[in-house]
Short mmCIF file of C-alpha atoms and ligand atoms in Angstrom, two decimals:
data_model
loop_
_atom_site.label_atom_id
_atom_site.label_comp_id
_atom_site.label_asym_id
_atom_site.label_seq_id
_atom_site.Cartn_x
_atom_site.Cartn_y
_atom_site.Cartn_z
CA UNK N 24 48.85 -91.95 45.84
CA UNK N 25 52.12 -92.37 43.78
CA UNK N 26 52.24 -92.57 40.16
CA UNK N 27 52.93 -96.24 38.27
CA UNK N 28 55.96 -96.89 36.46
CA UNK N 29 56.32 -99.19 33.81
CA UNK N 30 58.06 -102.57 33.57
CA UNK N 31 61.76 -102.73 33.80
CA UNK N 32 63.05 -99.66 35.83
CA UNK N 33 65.08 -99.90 38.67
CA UNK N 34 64.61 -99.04 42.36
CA UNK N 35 66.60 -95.84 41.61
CA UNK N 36 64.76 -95.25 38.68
CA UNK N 37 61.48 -95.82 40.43
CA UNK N 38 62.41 -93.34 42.92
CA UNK N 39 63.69 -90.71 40.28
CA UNK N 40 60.26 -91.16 38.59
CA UNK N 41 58.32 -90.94 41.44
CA UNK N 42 60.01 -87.50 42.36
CA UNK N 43 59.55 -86.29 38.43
CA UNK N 44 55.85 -87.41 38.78
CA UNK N 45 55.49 -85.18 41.72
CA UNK N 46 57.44 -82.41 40.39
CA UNK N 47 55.72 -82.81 37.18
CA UNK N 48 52.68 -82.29 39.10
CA UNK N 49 53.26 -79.28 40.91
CA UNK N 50 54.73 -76.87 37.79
CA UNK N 51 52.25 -79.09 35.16
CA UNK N 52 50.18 -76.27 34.75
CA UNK N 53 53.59 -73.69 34.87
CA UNK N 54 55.36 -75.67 31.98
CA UNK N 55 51.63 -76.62 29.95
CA UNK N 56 52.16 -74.26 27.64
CA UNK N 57 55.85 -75.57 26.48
CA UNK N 58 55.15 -79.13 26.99
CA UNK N 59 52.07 -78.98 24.28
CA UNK N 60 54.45 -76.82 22.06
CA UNK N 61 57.03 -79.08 21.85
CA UNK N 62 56.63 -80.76 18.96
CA UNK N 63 59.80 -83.14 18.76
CA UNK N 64 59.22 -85.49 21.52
CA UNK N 65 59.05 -88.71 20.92
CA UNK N 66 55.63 -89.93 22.06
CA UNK N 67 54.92 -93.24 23.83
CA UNK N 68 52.04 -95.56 23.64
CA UNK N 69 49.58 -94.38 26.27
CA UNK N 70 48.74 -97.66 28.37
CA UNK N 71 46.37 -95.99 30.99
CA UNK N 72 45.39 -99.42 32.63
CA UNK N 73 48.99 -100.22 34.09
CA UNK N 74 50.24 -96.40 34.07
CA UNK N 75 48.22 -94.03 36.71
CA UNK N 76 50.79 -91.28 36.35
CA UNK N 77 50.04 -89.65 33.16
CA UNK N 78 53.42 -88.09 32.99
CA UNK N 79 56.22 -90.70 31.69
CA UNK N 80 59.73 -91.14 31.53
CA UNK N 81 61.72 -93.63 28.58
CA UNK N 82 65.06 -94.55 27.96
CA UNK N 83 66.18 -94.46 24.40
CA UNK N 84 69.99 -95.66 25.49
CA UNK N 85 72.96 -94.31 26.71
CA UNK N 86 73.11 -90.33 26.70
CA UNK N 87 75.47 -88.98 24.02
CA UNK N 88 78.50 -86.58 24.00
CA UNK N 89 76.45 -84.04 23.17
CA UNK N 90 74.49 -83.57 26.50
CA UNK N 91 71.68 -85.21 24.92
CA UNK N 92 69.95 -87.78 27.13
CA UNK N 93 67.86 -90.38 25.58
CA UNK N 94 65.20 -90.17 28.05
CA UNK N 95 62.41 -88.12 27.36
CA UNK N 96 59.25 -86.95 29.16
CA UNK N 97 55.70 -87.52 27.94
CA UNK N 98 53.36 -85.60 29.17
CA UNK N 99 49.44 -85.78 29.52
CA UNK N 100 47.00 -83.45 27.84
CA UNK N 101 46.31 -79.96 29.54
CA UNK N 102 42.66 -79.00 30.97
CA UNK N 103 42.90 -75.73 32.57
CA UNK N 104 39.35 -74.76 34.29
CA UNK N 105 38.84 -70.81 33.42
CA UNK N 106 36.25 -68.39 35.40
CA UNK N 107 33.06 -68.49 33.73
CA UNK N 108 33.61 -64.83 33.11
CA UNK N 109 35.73 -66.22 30.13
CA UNK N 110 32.50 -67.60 28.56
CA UNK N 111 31.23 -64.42 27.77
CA UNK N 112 34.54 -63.78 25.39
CA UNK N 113 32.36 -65.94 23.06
CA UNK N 114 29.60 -63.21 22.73
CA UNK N 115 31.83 -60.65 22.57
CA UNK N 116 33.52 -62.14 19.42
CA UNK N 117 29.95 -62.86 18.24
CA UNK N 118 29.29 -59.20 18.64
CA UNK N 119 32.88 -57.99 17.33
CA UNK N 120 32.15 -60.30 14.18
CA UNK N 121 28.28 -58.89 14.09
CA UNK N 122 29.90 -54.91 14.29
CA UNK N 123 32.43 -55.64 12.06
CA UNK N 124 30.44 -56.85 9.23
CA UNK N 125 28.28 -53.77 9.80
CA UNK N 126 31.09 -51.56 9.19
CA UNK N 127 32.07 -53.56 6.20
CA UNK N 128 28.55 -52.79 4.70
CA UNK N 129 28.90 -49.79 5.68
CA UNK N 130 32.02 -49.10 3.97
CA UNK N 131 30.66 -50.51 1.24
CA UNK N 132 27.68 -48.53 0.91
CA UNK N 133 29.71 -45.65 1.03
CA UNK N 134 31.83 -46.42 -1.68
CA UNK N 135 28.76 -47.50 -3.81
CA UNK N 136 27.74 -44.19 -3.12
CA UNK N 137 30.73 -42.07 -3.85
CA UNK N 138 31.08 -43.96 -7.31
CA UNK N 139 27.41 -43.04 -7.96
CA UNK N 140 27.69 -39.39 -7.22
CA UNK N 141 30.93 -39.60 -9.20
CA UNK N 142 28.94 -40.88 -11.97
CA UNK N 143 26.22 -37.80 -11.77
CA UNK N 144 28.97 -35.05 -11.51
CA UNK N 145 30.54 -36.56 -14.28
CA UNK N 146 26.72 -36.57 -16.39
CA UNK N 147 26.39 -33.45 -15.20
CA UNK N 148 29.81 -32.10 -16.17
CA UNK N 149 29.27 -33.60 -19.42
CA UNK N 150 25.72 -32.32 -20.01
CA UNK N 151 26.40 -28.35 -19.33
CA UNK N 152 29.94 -27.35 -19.54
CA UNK N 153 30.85 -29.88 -22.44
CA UNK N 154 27.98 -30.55 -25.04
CA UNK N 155 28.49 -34.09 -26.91
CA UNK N 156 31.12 -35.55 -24.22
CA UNK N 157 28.32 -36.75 -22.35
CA UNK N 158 27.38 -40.87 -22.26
CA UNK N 159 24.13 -40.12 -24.34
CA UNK N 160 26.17 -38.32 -27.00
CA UNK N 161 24.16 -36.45 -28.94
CA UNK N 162 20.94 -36.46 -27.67
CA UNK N 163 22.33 -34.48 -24.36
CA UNK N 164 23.84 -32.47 -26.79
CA UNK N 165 20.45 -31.50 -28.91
CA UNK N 166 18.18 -31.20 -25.33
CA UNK N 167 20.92 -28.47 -24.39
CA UNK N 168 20.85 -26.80 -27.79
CA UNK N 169 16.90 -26.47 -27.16
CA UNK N 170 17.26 -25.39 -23.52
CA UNK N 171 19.72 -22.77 -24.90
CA UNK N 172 17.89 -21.39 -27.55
CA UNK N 173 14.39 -21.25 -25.58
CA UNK N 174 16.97 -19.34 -22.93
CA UNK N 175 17.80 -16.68 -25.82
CA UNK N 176 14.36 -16.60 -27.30
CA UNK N 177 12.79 -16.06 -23.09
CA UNK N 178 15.95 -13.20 -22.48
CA UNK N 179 14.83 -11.79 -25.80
CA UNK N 180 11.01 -11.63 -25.18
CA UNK N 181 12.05 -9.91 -21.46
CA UNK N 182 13.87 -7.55 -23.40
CA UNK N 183 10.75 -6.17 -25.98
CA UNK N 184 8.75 -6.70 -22.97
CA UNK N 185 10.92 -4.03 -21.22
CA UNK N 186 10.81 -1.83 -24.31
CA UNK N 187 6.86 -1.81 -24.53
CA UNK N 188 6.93 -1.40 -20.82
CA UNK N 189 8.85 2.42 -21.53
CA UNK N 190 6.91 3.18 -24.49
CA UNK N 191 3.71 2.57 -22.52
CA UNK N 192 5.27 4.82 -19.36
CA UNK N 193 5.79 7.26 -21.74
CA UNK N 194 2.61 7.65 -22.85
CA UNK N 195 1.07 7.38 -19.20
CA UNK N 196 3.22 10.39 -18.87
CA UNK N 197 1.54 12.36 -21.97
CA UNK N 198 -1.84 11.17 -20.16
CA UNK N 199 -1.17 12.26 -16.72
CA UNK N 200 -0.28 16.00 -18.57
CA UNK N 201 -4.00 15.56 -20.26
CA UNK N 202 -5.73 15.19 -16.57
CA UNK N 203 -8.90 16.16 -15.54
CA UNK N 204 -8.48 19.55 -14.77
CA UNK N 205 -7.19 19.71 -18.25
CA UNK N 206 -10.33 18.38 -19.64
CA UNK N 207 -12.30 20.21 -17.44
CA UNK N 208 -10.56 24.13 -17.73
CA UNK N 209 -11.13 23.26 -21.69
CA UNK N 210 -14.91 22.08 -21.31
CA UNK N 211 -15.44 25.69 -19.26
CA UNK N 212 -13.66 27.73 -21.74
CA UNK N 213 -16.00 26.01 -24.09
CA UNK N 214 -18.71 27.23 -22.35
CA UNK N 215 -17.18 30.67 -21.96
CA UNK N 216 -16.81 31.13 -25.87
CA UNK N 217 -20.48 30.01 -26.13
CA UNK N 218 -21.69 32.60 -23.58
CA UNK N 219 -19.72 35.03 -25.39
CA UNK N 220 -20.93 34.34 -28.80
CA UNK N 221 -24.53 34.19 -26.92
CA UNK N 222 -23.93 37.64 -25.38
CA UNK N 223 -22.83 38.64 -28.93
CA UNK N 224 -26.30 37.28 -30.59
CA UNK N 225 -28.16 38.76 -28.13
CA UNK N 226 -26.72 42.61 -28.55
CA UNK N 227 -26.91 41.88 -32.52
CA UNK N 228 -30.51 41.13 -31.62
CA UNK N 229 -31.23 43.80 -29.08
CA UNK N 230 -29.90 46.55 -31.91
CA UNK N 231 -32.45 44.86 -34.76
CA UNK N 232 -34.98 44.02 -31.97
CA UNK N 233 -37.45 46.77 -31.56
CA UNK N 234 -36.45 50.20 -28.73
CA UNK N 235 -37.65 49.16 -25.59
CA UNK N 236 -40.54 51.62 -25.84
CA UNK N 237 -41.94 49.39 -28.31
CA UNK N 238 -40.98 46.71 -26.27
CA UNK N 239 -42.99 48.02 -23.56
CA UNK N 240 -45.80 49.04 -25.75
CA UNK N 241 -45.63 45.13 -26.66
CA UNK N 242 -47.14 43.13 -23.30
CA UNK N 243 -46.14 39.71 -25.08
CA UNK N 244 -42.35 40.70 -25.03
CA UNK N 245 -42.58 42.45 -21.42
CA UNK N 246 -43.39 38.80 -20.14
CA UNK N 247 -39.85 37.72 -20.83
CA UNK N 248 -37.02 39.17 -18.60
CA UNK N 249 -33.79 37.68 -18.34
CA UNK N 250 -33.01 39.54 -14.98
CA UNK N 251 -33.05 42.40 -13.26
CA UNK N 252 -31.36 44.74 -14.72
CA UNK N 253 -34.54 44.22 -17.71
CA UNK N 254 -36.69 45.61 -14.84
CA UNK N 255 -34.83 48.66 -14.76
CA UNK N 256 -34.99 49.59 -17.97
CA UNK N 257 -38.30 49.29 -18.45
CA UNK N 258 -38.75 51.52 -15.26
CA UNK N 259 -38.58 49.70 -12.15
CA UNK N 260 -36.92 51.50 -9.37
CA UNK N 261 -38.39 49.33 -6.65
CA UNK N 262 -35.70 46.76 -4.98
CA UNK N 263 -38.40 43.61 -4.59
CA UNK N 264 -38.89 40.45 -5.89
CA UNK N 265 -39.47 39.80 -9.47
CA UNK N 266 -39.80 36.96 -12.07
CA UNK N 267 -36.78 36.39 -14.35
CA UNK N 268 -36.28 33.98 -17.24
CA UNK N 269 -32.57 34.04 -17.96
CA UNK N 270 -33.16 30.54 -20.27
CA UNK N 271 -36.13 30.61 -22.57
CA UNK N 272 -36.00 26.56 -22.38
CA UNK N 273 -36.31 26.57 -18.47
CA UNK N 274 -39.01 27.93 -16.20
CA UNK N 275 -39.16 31.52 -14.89
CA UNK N 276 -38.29 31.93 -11.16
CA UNK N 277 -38.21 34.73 -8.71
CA UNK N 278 -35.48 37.25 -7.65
CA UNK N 279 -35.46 39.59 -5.46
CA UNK N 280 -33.94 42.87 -7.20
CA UNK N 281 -31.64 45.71 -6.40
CA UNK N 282 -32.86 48.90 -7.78
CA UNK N 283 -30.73 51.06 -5.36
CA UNK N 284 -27.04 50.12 -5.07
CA UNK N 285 -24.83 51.82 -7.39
CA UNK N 286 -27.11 52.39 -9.91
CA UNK N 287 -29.73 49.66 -9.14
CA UNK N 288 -30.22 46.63 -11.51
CA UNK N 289 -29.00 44.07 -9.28
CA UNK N 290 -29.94 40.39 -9.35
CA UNK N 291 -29.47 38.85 -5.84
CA UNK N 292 -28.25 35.93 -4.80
CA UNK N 293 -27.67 35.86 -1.32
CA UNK N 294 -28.53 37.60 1.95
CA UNK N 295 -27.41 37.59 5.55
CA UNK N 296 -29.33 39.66 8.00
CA UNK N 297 -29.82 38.16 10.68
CA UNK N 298 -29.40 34.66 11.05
CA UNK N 299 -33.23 33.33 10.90
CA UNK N 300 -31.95 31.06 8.05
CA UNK N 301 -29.51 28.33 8.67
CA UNK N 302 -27.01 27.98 6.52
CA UNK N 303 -25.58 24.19 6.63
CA UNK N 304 -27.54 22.35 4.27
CA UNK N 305 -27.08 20.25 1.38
CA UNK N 306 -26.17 19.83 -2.28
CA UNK N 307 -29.90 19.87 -2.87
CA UNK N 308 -31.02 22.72 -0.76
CA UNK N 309 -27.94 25.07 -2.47
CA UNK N 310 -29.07 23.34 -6.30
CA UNK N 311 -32.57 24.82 -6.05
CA UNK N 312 -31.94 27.15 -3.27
CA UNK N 313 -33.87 28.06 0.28
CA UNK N 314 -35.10 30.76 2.44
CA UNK N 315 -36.91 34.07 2.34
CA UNK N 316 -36.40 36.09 -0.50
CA UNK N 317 -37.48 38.90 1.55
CA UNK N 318 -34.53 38.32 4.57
CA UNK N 319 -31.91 35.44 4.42
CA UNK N 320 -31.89 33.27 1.11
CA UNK N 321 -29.65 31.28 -1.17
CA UNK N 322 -31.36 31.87 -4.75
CA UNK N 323 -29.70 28.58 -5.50
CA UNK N 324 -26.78 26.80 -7.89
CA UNK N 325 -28.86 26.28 -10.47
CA UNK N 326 -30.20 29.52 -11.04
CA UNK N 327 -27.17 31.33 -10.40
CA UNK N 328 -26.08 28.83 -13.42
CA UNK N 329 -28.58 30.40 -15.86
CA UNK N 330 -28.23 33.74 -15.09
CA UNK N 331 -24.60 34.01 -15.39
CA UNK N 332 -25.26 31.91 -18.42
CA UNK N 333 -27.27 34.03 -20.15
CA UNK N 334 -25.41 37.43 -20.20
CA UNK N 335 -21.75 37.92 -18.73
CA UNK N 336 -22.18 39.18 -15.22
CA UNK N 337 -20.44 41.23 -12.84
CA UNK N 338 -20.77 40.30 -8.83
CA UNK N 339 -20.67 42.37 -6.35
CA UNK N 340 -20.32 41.97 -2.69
CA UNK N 341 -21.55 44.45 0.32
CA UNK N 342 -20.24 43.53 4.12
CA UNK N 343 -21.13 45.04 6.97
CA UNK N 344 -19.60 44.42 9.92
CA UNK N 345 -21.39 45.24 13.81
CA UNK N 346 -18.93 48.35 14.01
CA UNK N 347 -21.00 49.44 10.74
CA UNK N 348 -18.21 49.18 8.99
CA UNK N 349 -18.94 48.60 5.27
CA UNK N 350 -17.00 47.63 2.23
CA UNK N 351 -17.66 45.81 -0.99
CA UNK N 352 -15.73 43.50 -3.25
CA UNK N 353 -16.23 44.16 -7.37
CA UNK N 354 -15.56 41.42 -9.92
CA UNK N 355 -15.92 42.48 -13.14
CA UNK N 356 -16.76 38.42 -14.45
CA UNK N 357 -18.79 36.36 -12.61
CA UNK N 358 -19.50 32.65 -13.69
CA UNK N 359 -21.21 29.63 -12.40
CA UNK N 360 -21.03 26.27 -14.14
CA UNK N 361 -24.25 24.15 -14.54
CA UNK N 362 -24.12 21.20 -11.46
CA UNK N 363 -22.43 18.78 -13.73
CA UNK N 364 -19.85 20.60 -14.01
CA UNK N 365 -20.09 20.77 -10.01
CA UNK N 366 -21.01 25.06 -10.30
CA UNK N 367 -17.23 25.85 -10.74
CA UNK N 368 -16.98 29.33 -9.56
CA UNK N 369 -15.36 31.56 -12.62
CA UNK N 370 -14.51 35.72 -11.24
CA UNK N 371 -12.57 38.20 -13.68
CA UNK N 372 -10.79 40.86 -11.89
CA UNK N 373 -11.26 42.91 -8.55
CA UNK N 374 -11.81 45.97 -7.56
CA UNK N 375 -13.52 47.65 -4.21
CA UNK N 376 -12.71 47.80 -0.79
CA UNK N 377 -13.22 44.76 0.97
CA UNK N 378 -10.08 43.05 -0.49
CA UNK N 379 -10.29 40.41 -2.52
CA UNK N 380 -10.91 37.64 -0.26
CA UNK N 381 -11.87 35.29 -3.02
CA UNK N 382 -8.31 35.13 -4.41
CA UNK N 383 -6.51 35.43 -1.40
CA UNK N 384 -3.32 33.84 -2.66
CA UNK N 385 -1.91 31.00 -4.74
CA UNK N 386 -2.97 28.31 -1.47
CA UNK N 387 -6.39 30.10 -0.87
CA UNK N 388 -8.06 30.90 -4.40
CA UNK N 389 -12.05 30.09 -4.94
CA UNK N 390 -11.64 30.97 -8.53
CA UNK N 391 -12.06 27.64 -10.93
CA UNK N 392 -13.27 25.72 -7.65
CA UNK N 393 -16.13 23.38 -7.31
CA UNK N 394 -19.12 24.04 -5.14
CA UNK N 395 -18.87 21.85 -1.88
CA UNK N 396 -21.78 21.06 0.32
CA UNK N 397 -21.78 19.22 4.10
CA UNK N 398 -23.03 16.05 1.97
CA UNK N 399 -21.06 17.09 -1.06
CA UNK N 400 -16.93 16.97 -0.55
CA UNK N 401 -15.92 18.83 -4.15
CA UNK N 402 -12.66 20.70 -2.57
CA UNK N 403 -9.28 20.45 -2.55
CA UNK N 404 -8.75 19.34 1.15
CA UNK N 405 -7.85 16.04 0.73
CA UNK N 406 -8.55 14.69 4.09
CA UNK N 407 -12.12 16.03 5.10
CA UNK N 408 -14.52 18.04 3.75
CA UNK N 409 -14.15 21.44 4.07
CA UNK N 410 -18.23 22.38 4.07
CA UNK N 411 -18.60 20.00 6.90
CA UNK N 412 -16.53 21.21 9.07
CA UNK N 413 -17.20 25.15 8.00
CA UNK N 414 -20.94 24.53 8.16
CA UNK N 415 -21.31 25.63 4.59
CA UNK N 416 -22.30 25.40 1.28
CA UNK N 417 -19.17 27.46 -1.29
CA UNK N 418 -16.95 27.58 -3.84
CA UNK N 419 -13.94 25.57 -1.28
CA UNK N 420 -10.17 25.53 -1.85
CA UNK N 421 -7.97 23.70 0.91
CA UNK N 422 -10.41 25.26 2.61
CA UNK N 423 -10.74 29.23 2.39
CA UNK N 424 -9.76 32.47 2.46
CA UNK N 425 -13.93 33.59 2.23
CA UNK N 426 -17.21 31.87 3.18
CA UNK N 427 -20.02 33.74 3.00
CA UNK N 428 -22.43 31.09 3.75
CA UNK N 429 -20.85 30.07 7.13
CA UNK N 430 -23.04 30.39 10.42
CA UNK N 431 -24.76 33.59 11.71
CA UNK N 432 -22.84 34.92 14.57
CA UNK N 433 -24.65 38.07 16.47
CA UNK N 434 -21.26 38.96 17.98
CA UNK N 435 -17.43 37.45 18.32
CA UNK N 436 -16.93 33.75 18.47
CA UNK N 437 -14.55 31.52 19.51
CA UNK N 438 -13.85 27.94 18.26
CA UNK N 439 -13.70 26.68 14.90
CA UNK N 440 -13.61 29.57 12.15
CA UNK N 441 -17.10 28.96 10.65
CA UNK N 442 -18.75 32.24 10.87
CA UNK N 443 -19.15 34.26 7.90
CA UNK N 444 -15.81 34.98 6.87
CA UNK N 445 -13.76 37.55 4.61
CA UNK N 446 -10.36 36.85 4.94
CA UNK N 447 -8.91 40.16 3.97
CA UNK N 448 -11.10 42.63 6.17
CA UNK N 449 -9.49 45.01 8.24
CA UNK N 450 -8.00 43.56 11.16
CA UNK N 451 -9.73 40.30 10.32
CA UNK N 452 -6.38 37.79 10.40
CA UNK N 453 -4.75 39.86 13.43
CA UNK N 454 -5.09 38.20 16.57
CA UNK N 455 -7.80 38.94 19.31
CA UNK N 456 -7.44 39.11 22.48
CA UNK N 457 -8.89 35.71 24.50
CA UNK N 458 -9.18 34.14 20.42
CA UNK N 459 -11.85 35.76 19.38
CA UNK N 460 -13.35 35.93 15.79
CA UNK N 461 -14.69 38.39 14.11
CA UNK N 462 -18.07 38.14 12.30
CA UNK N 463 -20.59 40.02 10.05
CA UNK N 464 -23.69 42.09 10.47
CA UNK N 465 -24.67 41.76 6.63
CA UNK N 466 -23.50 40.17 3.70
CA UNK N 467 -25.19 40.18 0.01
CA UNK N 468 -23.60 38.84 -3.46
CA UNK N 469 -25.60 40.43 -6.41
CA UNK N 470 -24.83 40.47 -9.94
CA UNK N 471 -25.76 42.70 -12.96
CA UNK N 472 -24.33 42.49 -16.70
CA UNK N 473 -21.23 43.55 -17.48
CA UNK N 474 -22.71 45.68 -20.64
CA UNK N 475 -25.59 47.21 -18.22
CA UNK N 476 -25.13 51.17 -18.13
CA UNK N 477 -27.59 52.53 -15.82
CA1 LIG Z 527 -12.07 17.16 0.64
#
């Protein structure tokens, strides 16, 4: 259907129009774009009853010398249909908008934060490095004075403390010098200078007391002897037991007596024979001592503690061995503690033939040890107990170079080294063929005082 025209054109004009209508329909859409930009043209009244084209064409005269025409063309409004897909550009600004605001908050908040920590550094600045600058002046300025000063007063304090520390080290150190064997060497030479001044009473006594014929003649003071060696001089030549009283203030007990061996006057203490006695007991069986006084016997710690108390004694030691070998060991002091004082051993100097066995060396010396029992760990072997695993009762070091209380052997033994032991008998320490040990056939310890003169 061809477009209207209005009133008043001609034929030619008609037919001019009717080509621009169709022409403007076909590149409408192409030109759109320009037609709606242009801005100039001269619009007509739209008359949509009598003109069905929407596109028209006016005369405004003759055209000029210019090129200019005065027709012009009037276009219709544009409607383009786009793909739905365009609708979703709508969201997506929606969503740019949405994101972008975020990122303006975001921004935001990070400026809001920079100026803050800005602000703190600049507190903080203020508050340690430059007293009084801060924003609260001078009370920042009095807080820091305090903090300083309680910083001086703390540094100080850690500095007397340090001081007290050294002086207190120092006199740890002085302590540790004063240790217990300190205390305890000076407690026994304490006792030694009251056994001596003892021993010295006694002879002042003994030289004022009445002869020993009188003595004799006397049957109130023959009830009273100290030890054996009494015995002898009032005659007895018989080695058996008898009753000594060493300590007035403590009980009388029996001995058995040596009236034979170099001179006789012997108080003994122990015996080996033949094994019938064991050996490995306890503190309490070596305190008051056990077996047959007659055979095998310990006289016992406490005993042994009042007789070597009461006079200063010598000891002597015979060892036979099942070649029938025999030697002896002399010391010319012999001292046992009481049991508080754990029966430290105390020997003076050797002499004899056996070697002395009880101060082997500097590592293996029974002098000035304590008596140490199965039960009873008093040595110097820090990790065991030397009486346990020696099966013994003695005078332990770290452990020994001498035990004459170990176990009976009747002949060589191997294993552990718990016979009865002297450490420097002949050919004792050399090795035996298939590790055997050596053992003894008797041992005896005896003691007599030093002053006795047979
Ligand atoms: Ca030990």
């Amino acid at each position: 259907m061809l477009p209207h025209f209005p009133a008043g054109v001609s034929a030619t004009t008609e037919m001019k129009l009717a080509t621009w209508c169709w022409l403007s329909s076909a590149v409408l859409a192409a030109y759109s774009f320009l037609v709606a930009a242009n801005n100039e043209t001269e619009e007509i009244k739209d008359e949509p009853d009598k003109h069905a084209c929407p596109v028209r064409l006016e005369s405004r005269g003759k055209c000029g010398e210019g090129g200019e025409c005065p027709y012009q063309v009037n276009l219709p409004p544009l409607t383009i249909q786009l793909p739905k897909q365009f609708g979703r550009i709508e969201e997506v600004f929606k969503e740019v908008q949405n994101l972008k605001e975020i990122v303006n908050n975001l921004k935001k908040c990070c400026q809001d934060c920079k100026l803050q920590a800005d602000d703190n550094r600049d507190q903080g600045t203020n508050g340690v490095l430059v007293p009084g600058t801060g924003v609260s002046g001078g009370a920042d300025e009095n807080k820091v004075t305090e903090l300083e000063d309680e910083v001086n007063k703390l540094s100080s304090d850690l500095k007397n403390a340090k001081k007290d520390i050294d002086v207190l080290q120092g006199h740890l150190e002085k302590l540790n010098l004063v240790n217990m064997n300190n205390i305890e060497n000076y407690v026994d030479s304490k006792v030694a200078n009251l056994t001596s001044v003892v021993n010295n009473l006694d002879g002042k006594c003994s030289s004022k007391c009445p002869s020993q014929e009188q003595i004799r003649s006397s049957p109130v003071q023959q009830l009273i002897y100290k030890d054996c060696s009494e015995y002898y001089k009032i005659g007895k030549r018989s080695s058996e037991t008898y009753r000594v009283t060493p300590d007035p203030k403590n009980s009388s007990f029996e001995v058995y007596c040596d009236m034979e061996t170099m001179g006789g006057g012997w108080t003994v203490l122990q015996v080996r024979l033949d094994g019938s006695i064991n050996f490995t007991k306890t503190w309490q069986d070596y305190k008051v001592g056990f077996g047959n006084l007659r055979r095998e016997f310990w006289l016992g710690n406490d005993k042994i503690h009042l007789l070597t108390k009461s006079k200063e004694m010598i000891l002597r030691i015979d060892l036979e061995d099942f070649n029938g070998v025999k030697l002896y060991a002399l010391y010319d002091h012999f001292y046992v503690a009481n049991e508080f004082l754990k029966y430290r051993l105390h020997i003076g100097n050797y002499n004899g033939t056996a070697g002395d066995a009880l101060r082997f060396n500097k590592h293996h010396n029974h002098d000035m040890k304590f008596f140490t029992t199965p039960d009873r760990d008093n040595d110097r072997y820090p990790s065991g107990n030397c009486g346990l695993y020696y099966s013994s009762g003695w005078w332990f070091d770290a452990c020994l170079s001498a035990n004459l209380n170990g176990k009976y052997y009747h002949q060589k033994y191997k294993g552990v080294h718990n016979g009865i032991f002297w450490g420097t008998w002949p050919g004792m320490n050399k090795a035996q063929l298939g590790h055997y040990k050596s053992s003894f056939k008797e041992a005896k310890m005896m003691i007599r005082p030093k002053q006795f003169k047979p």
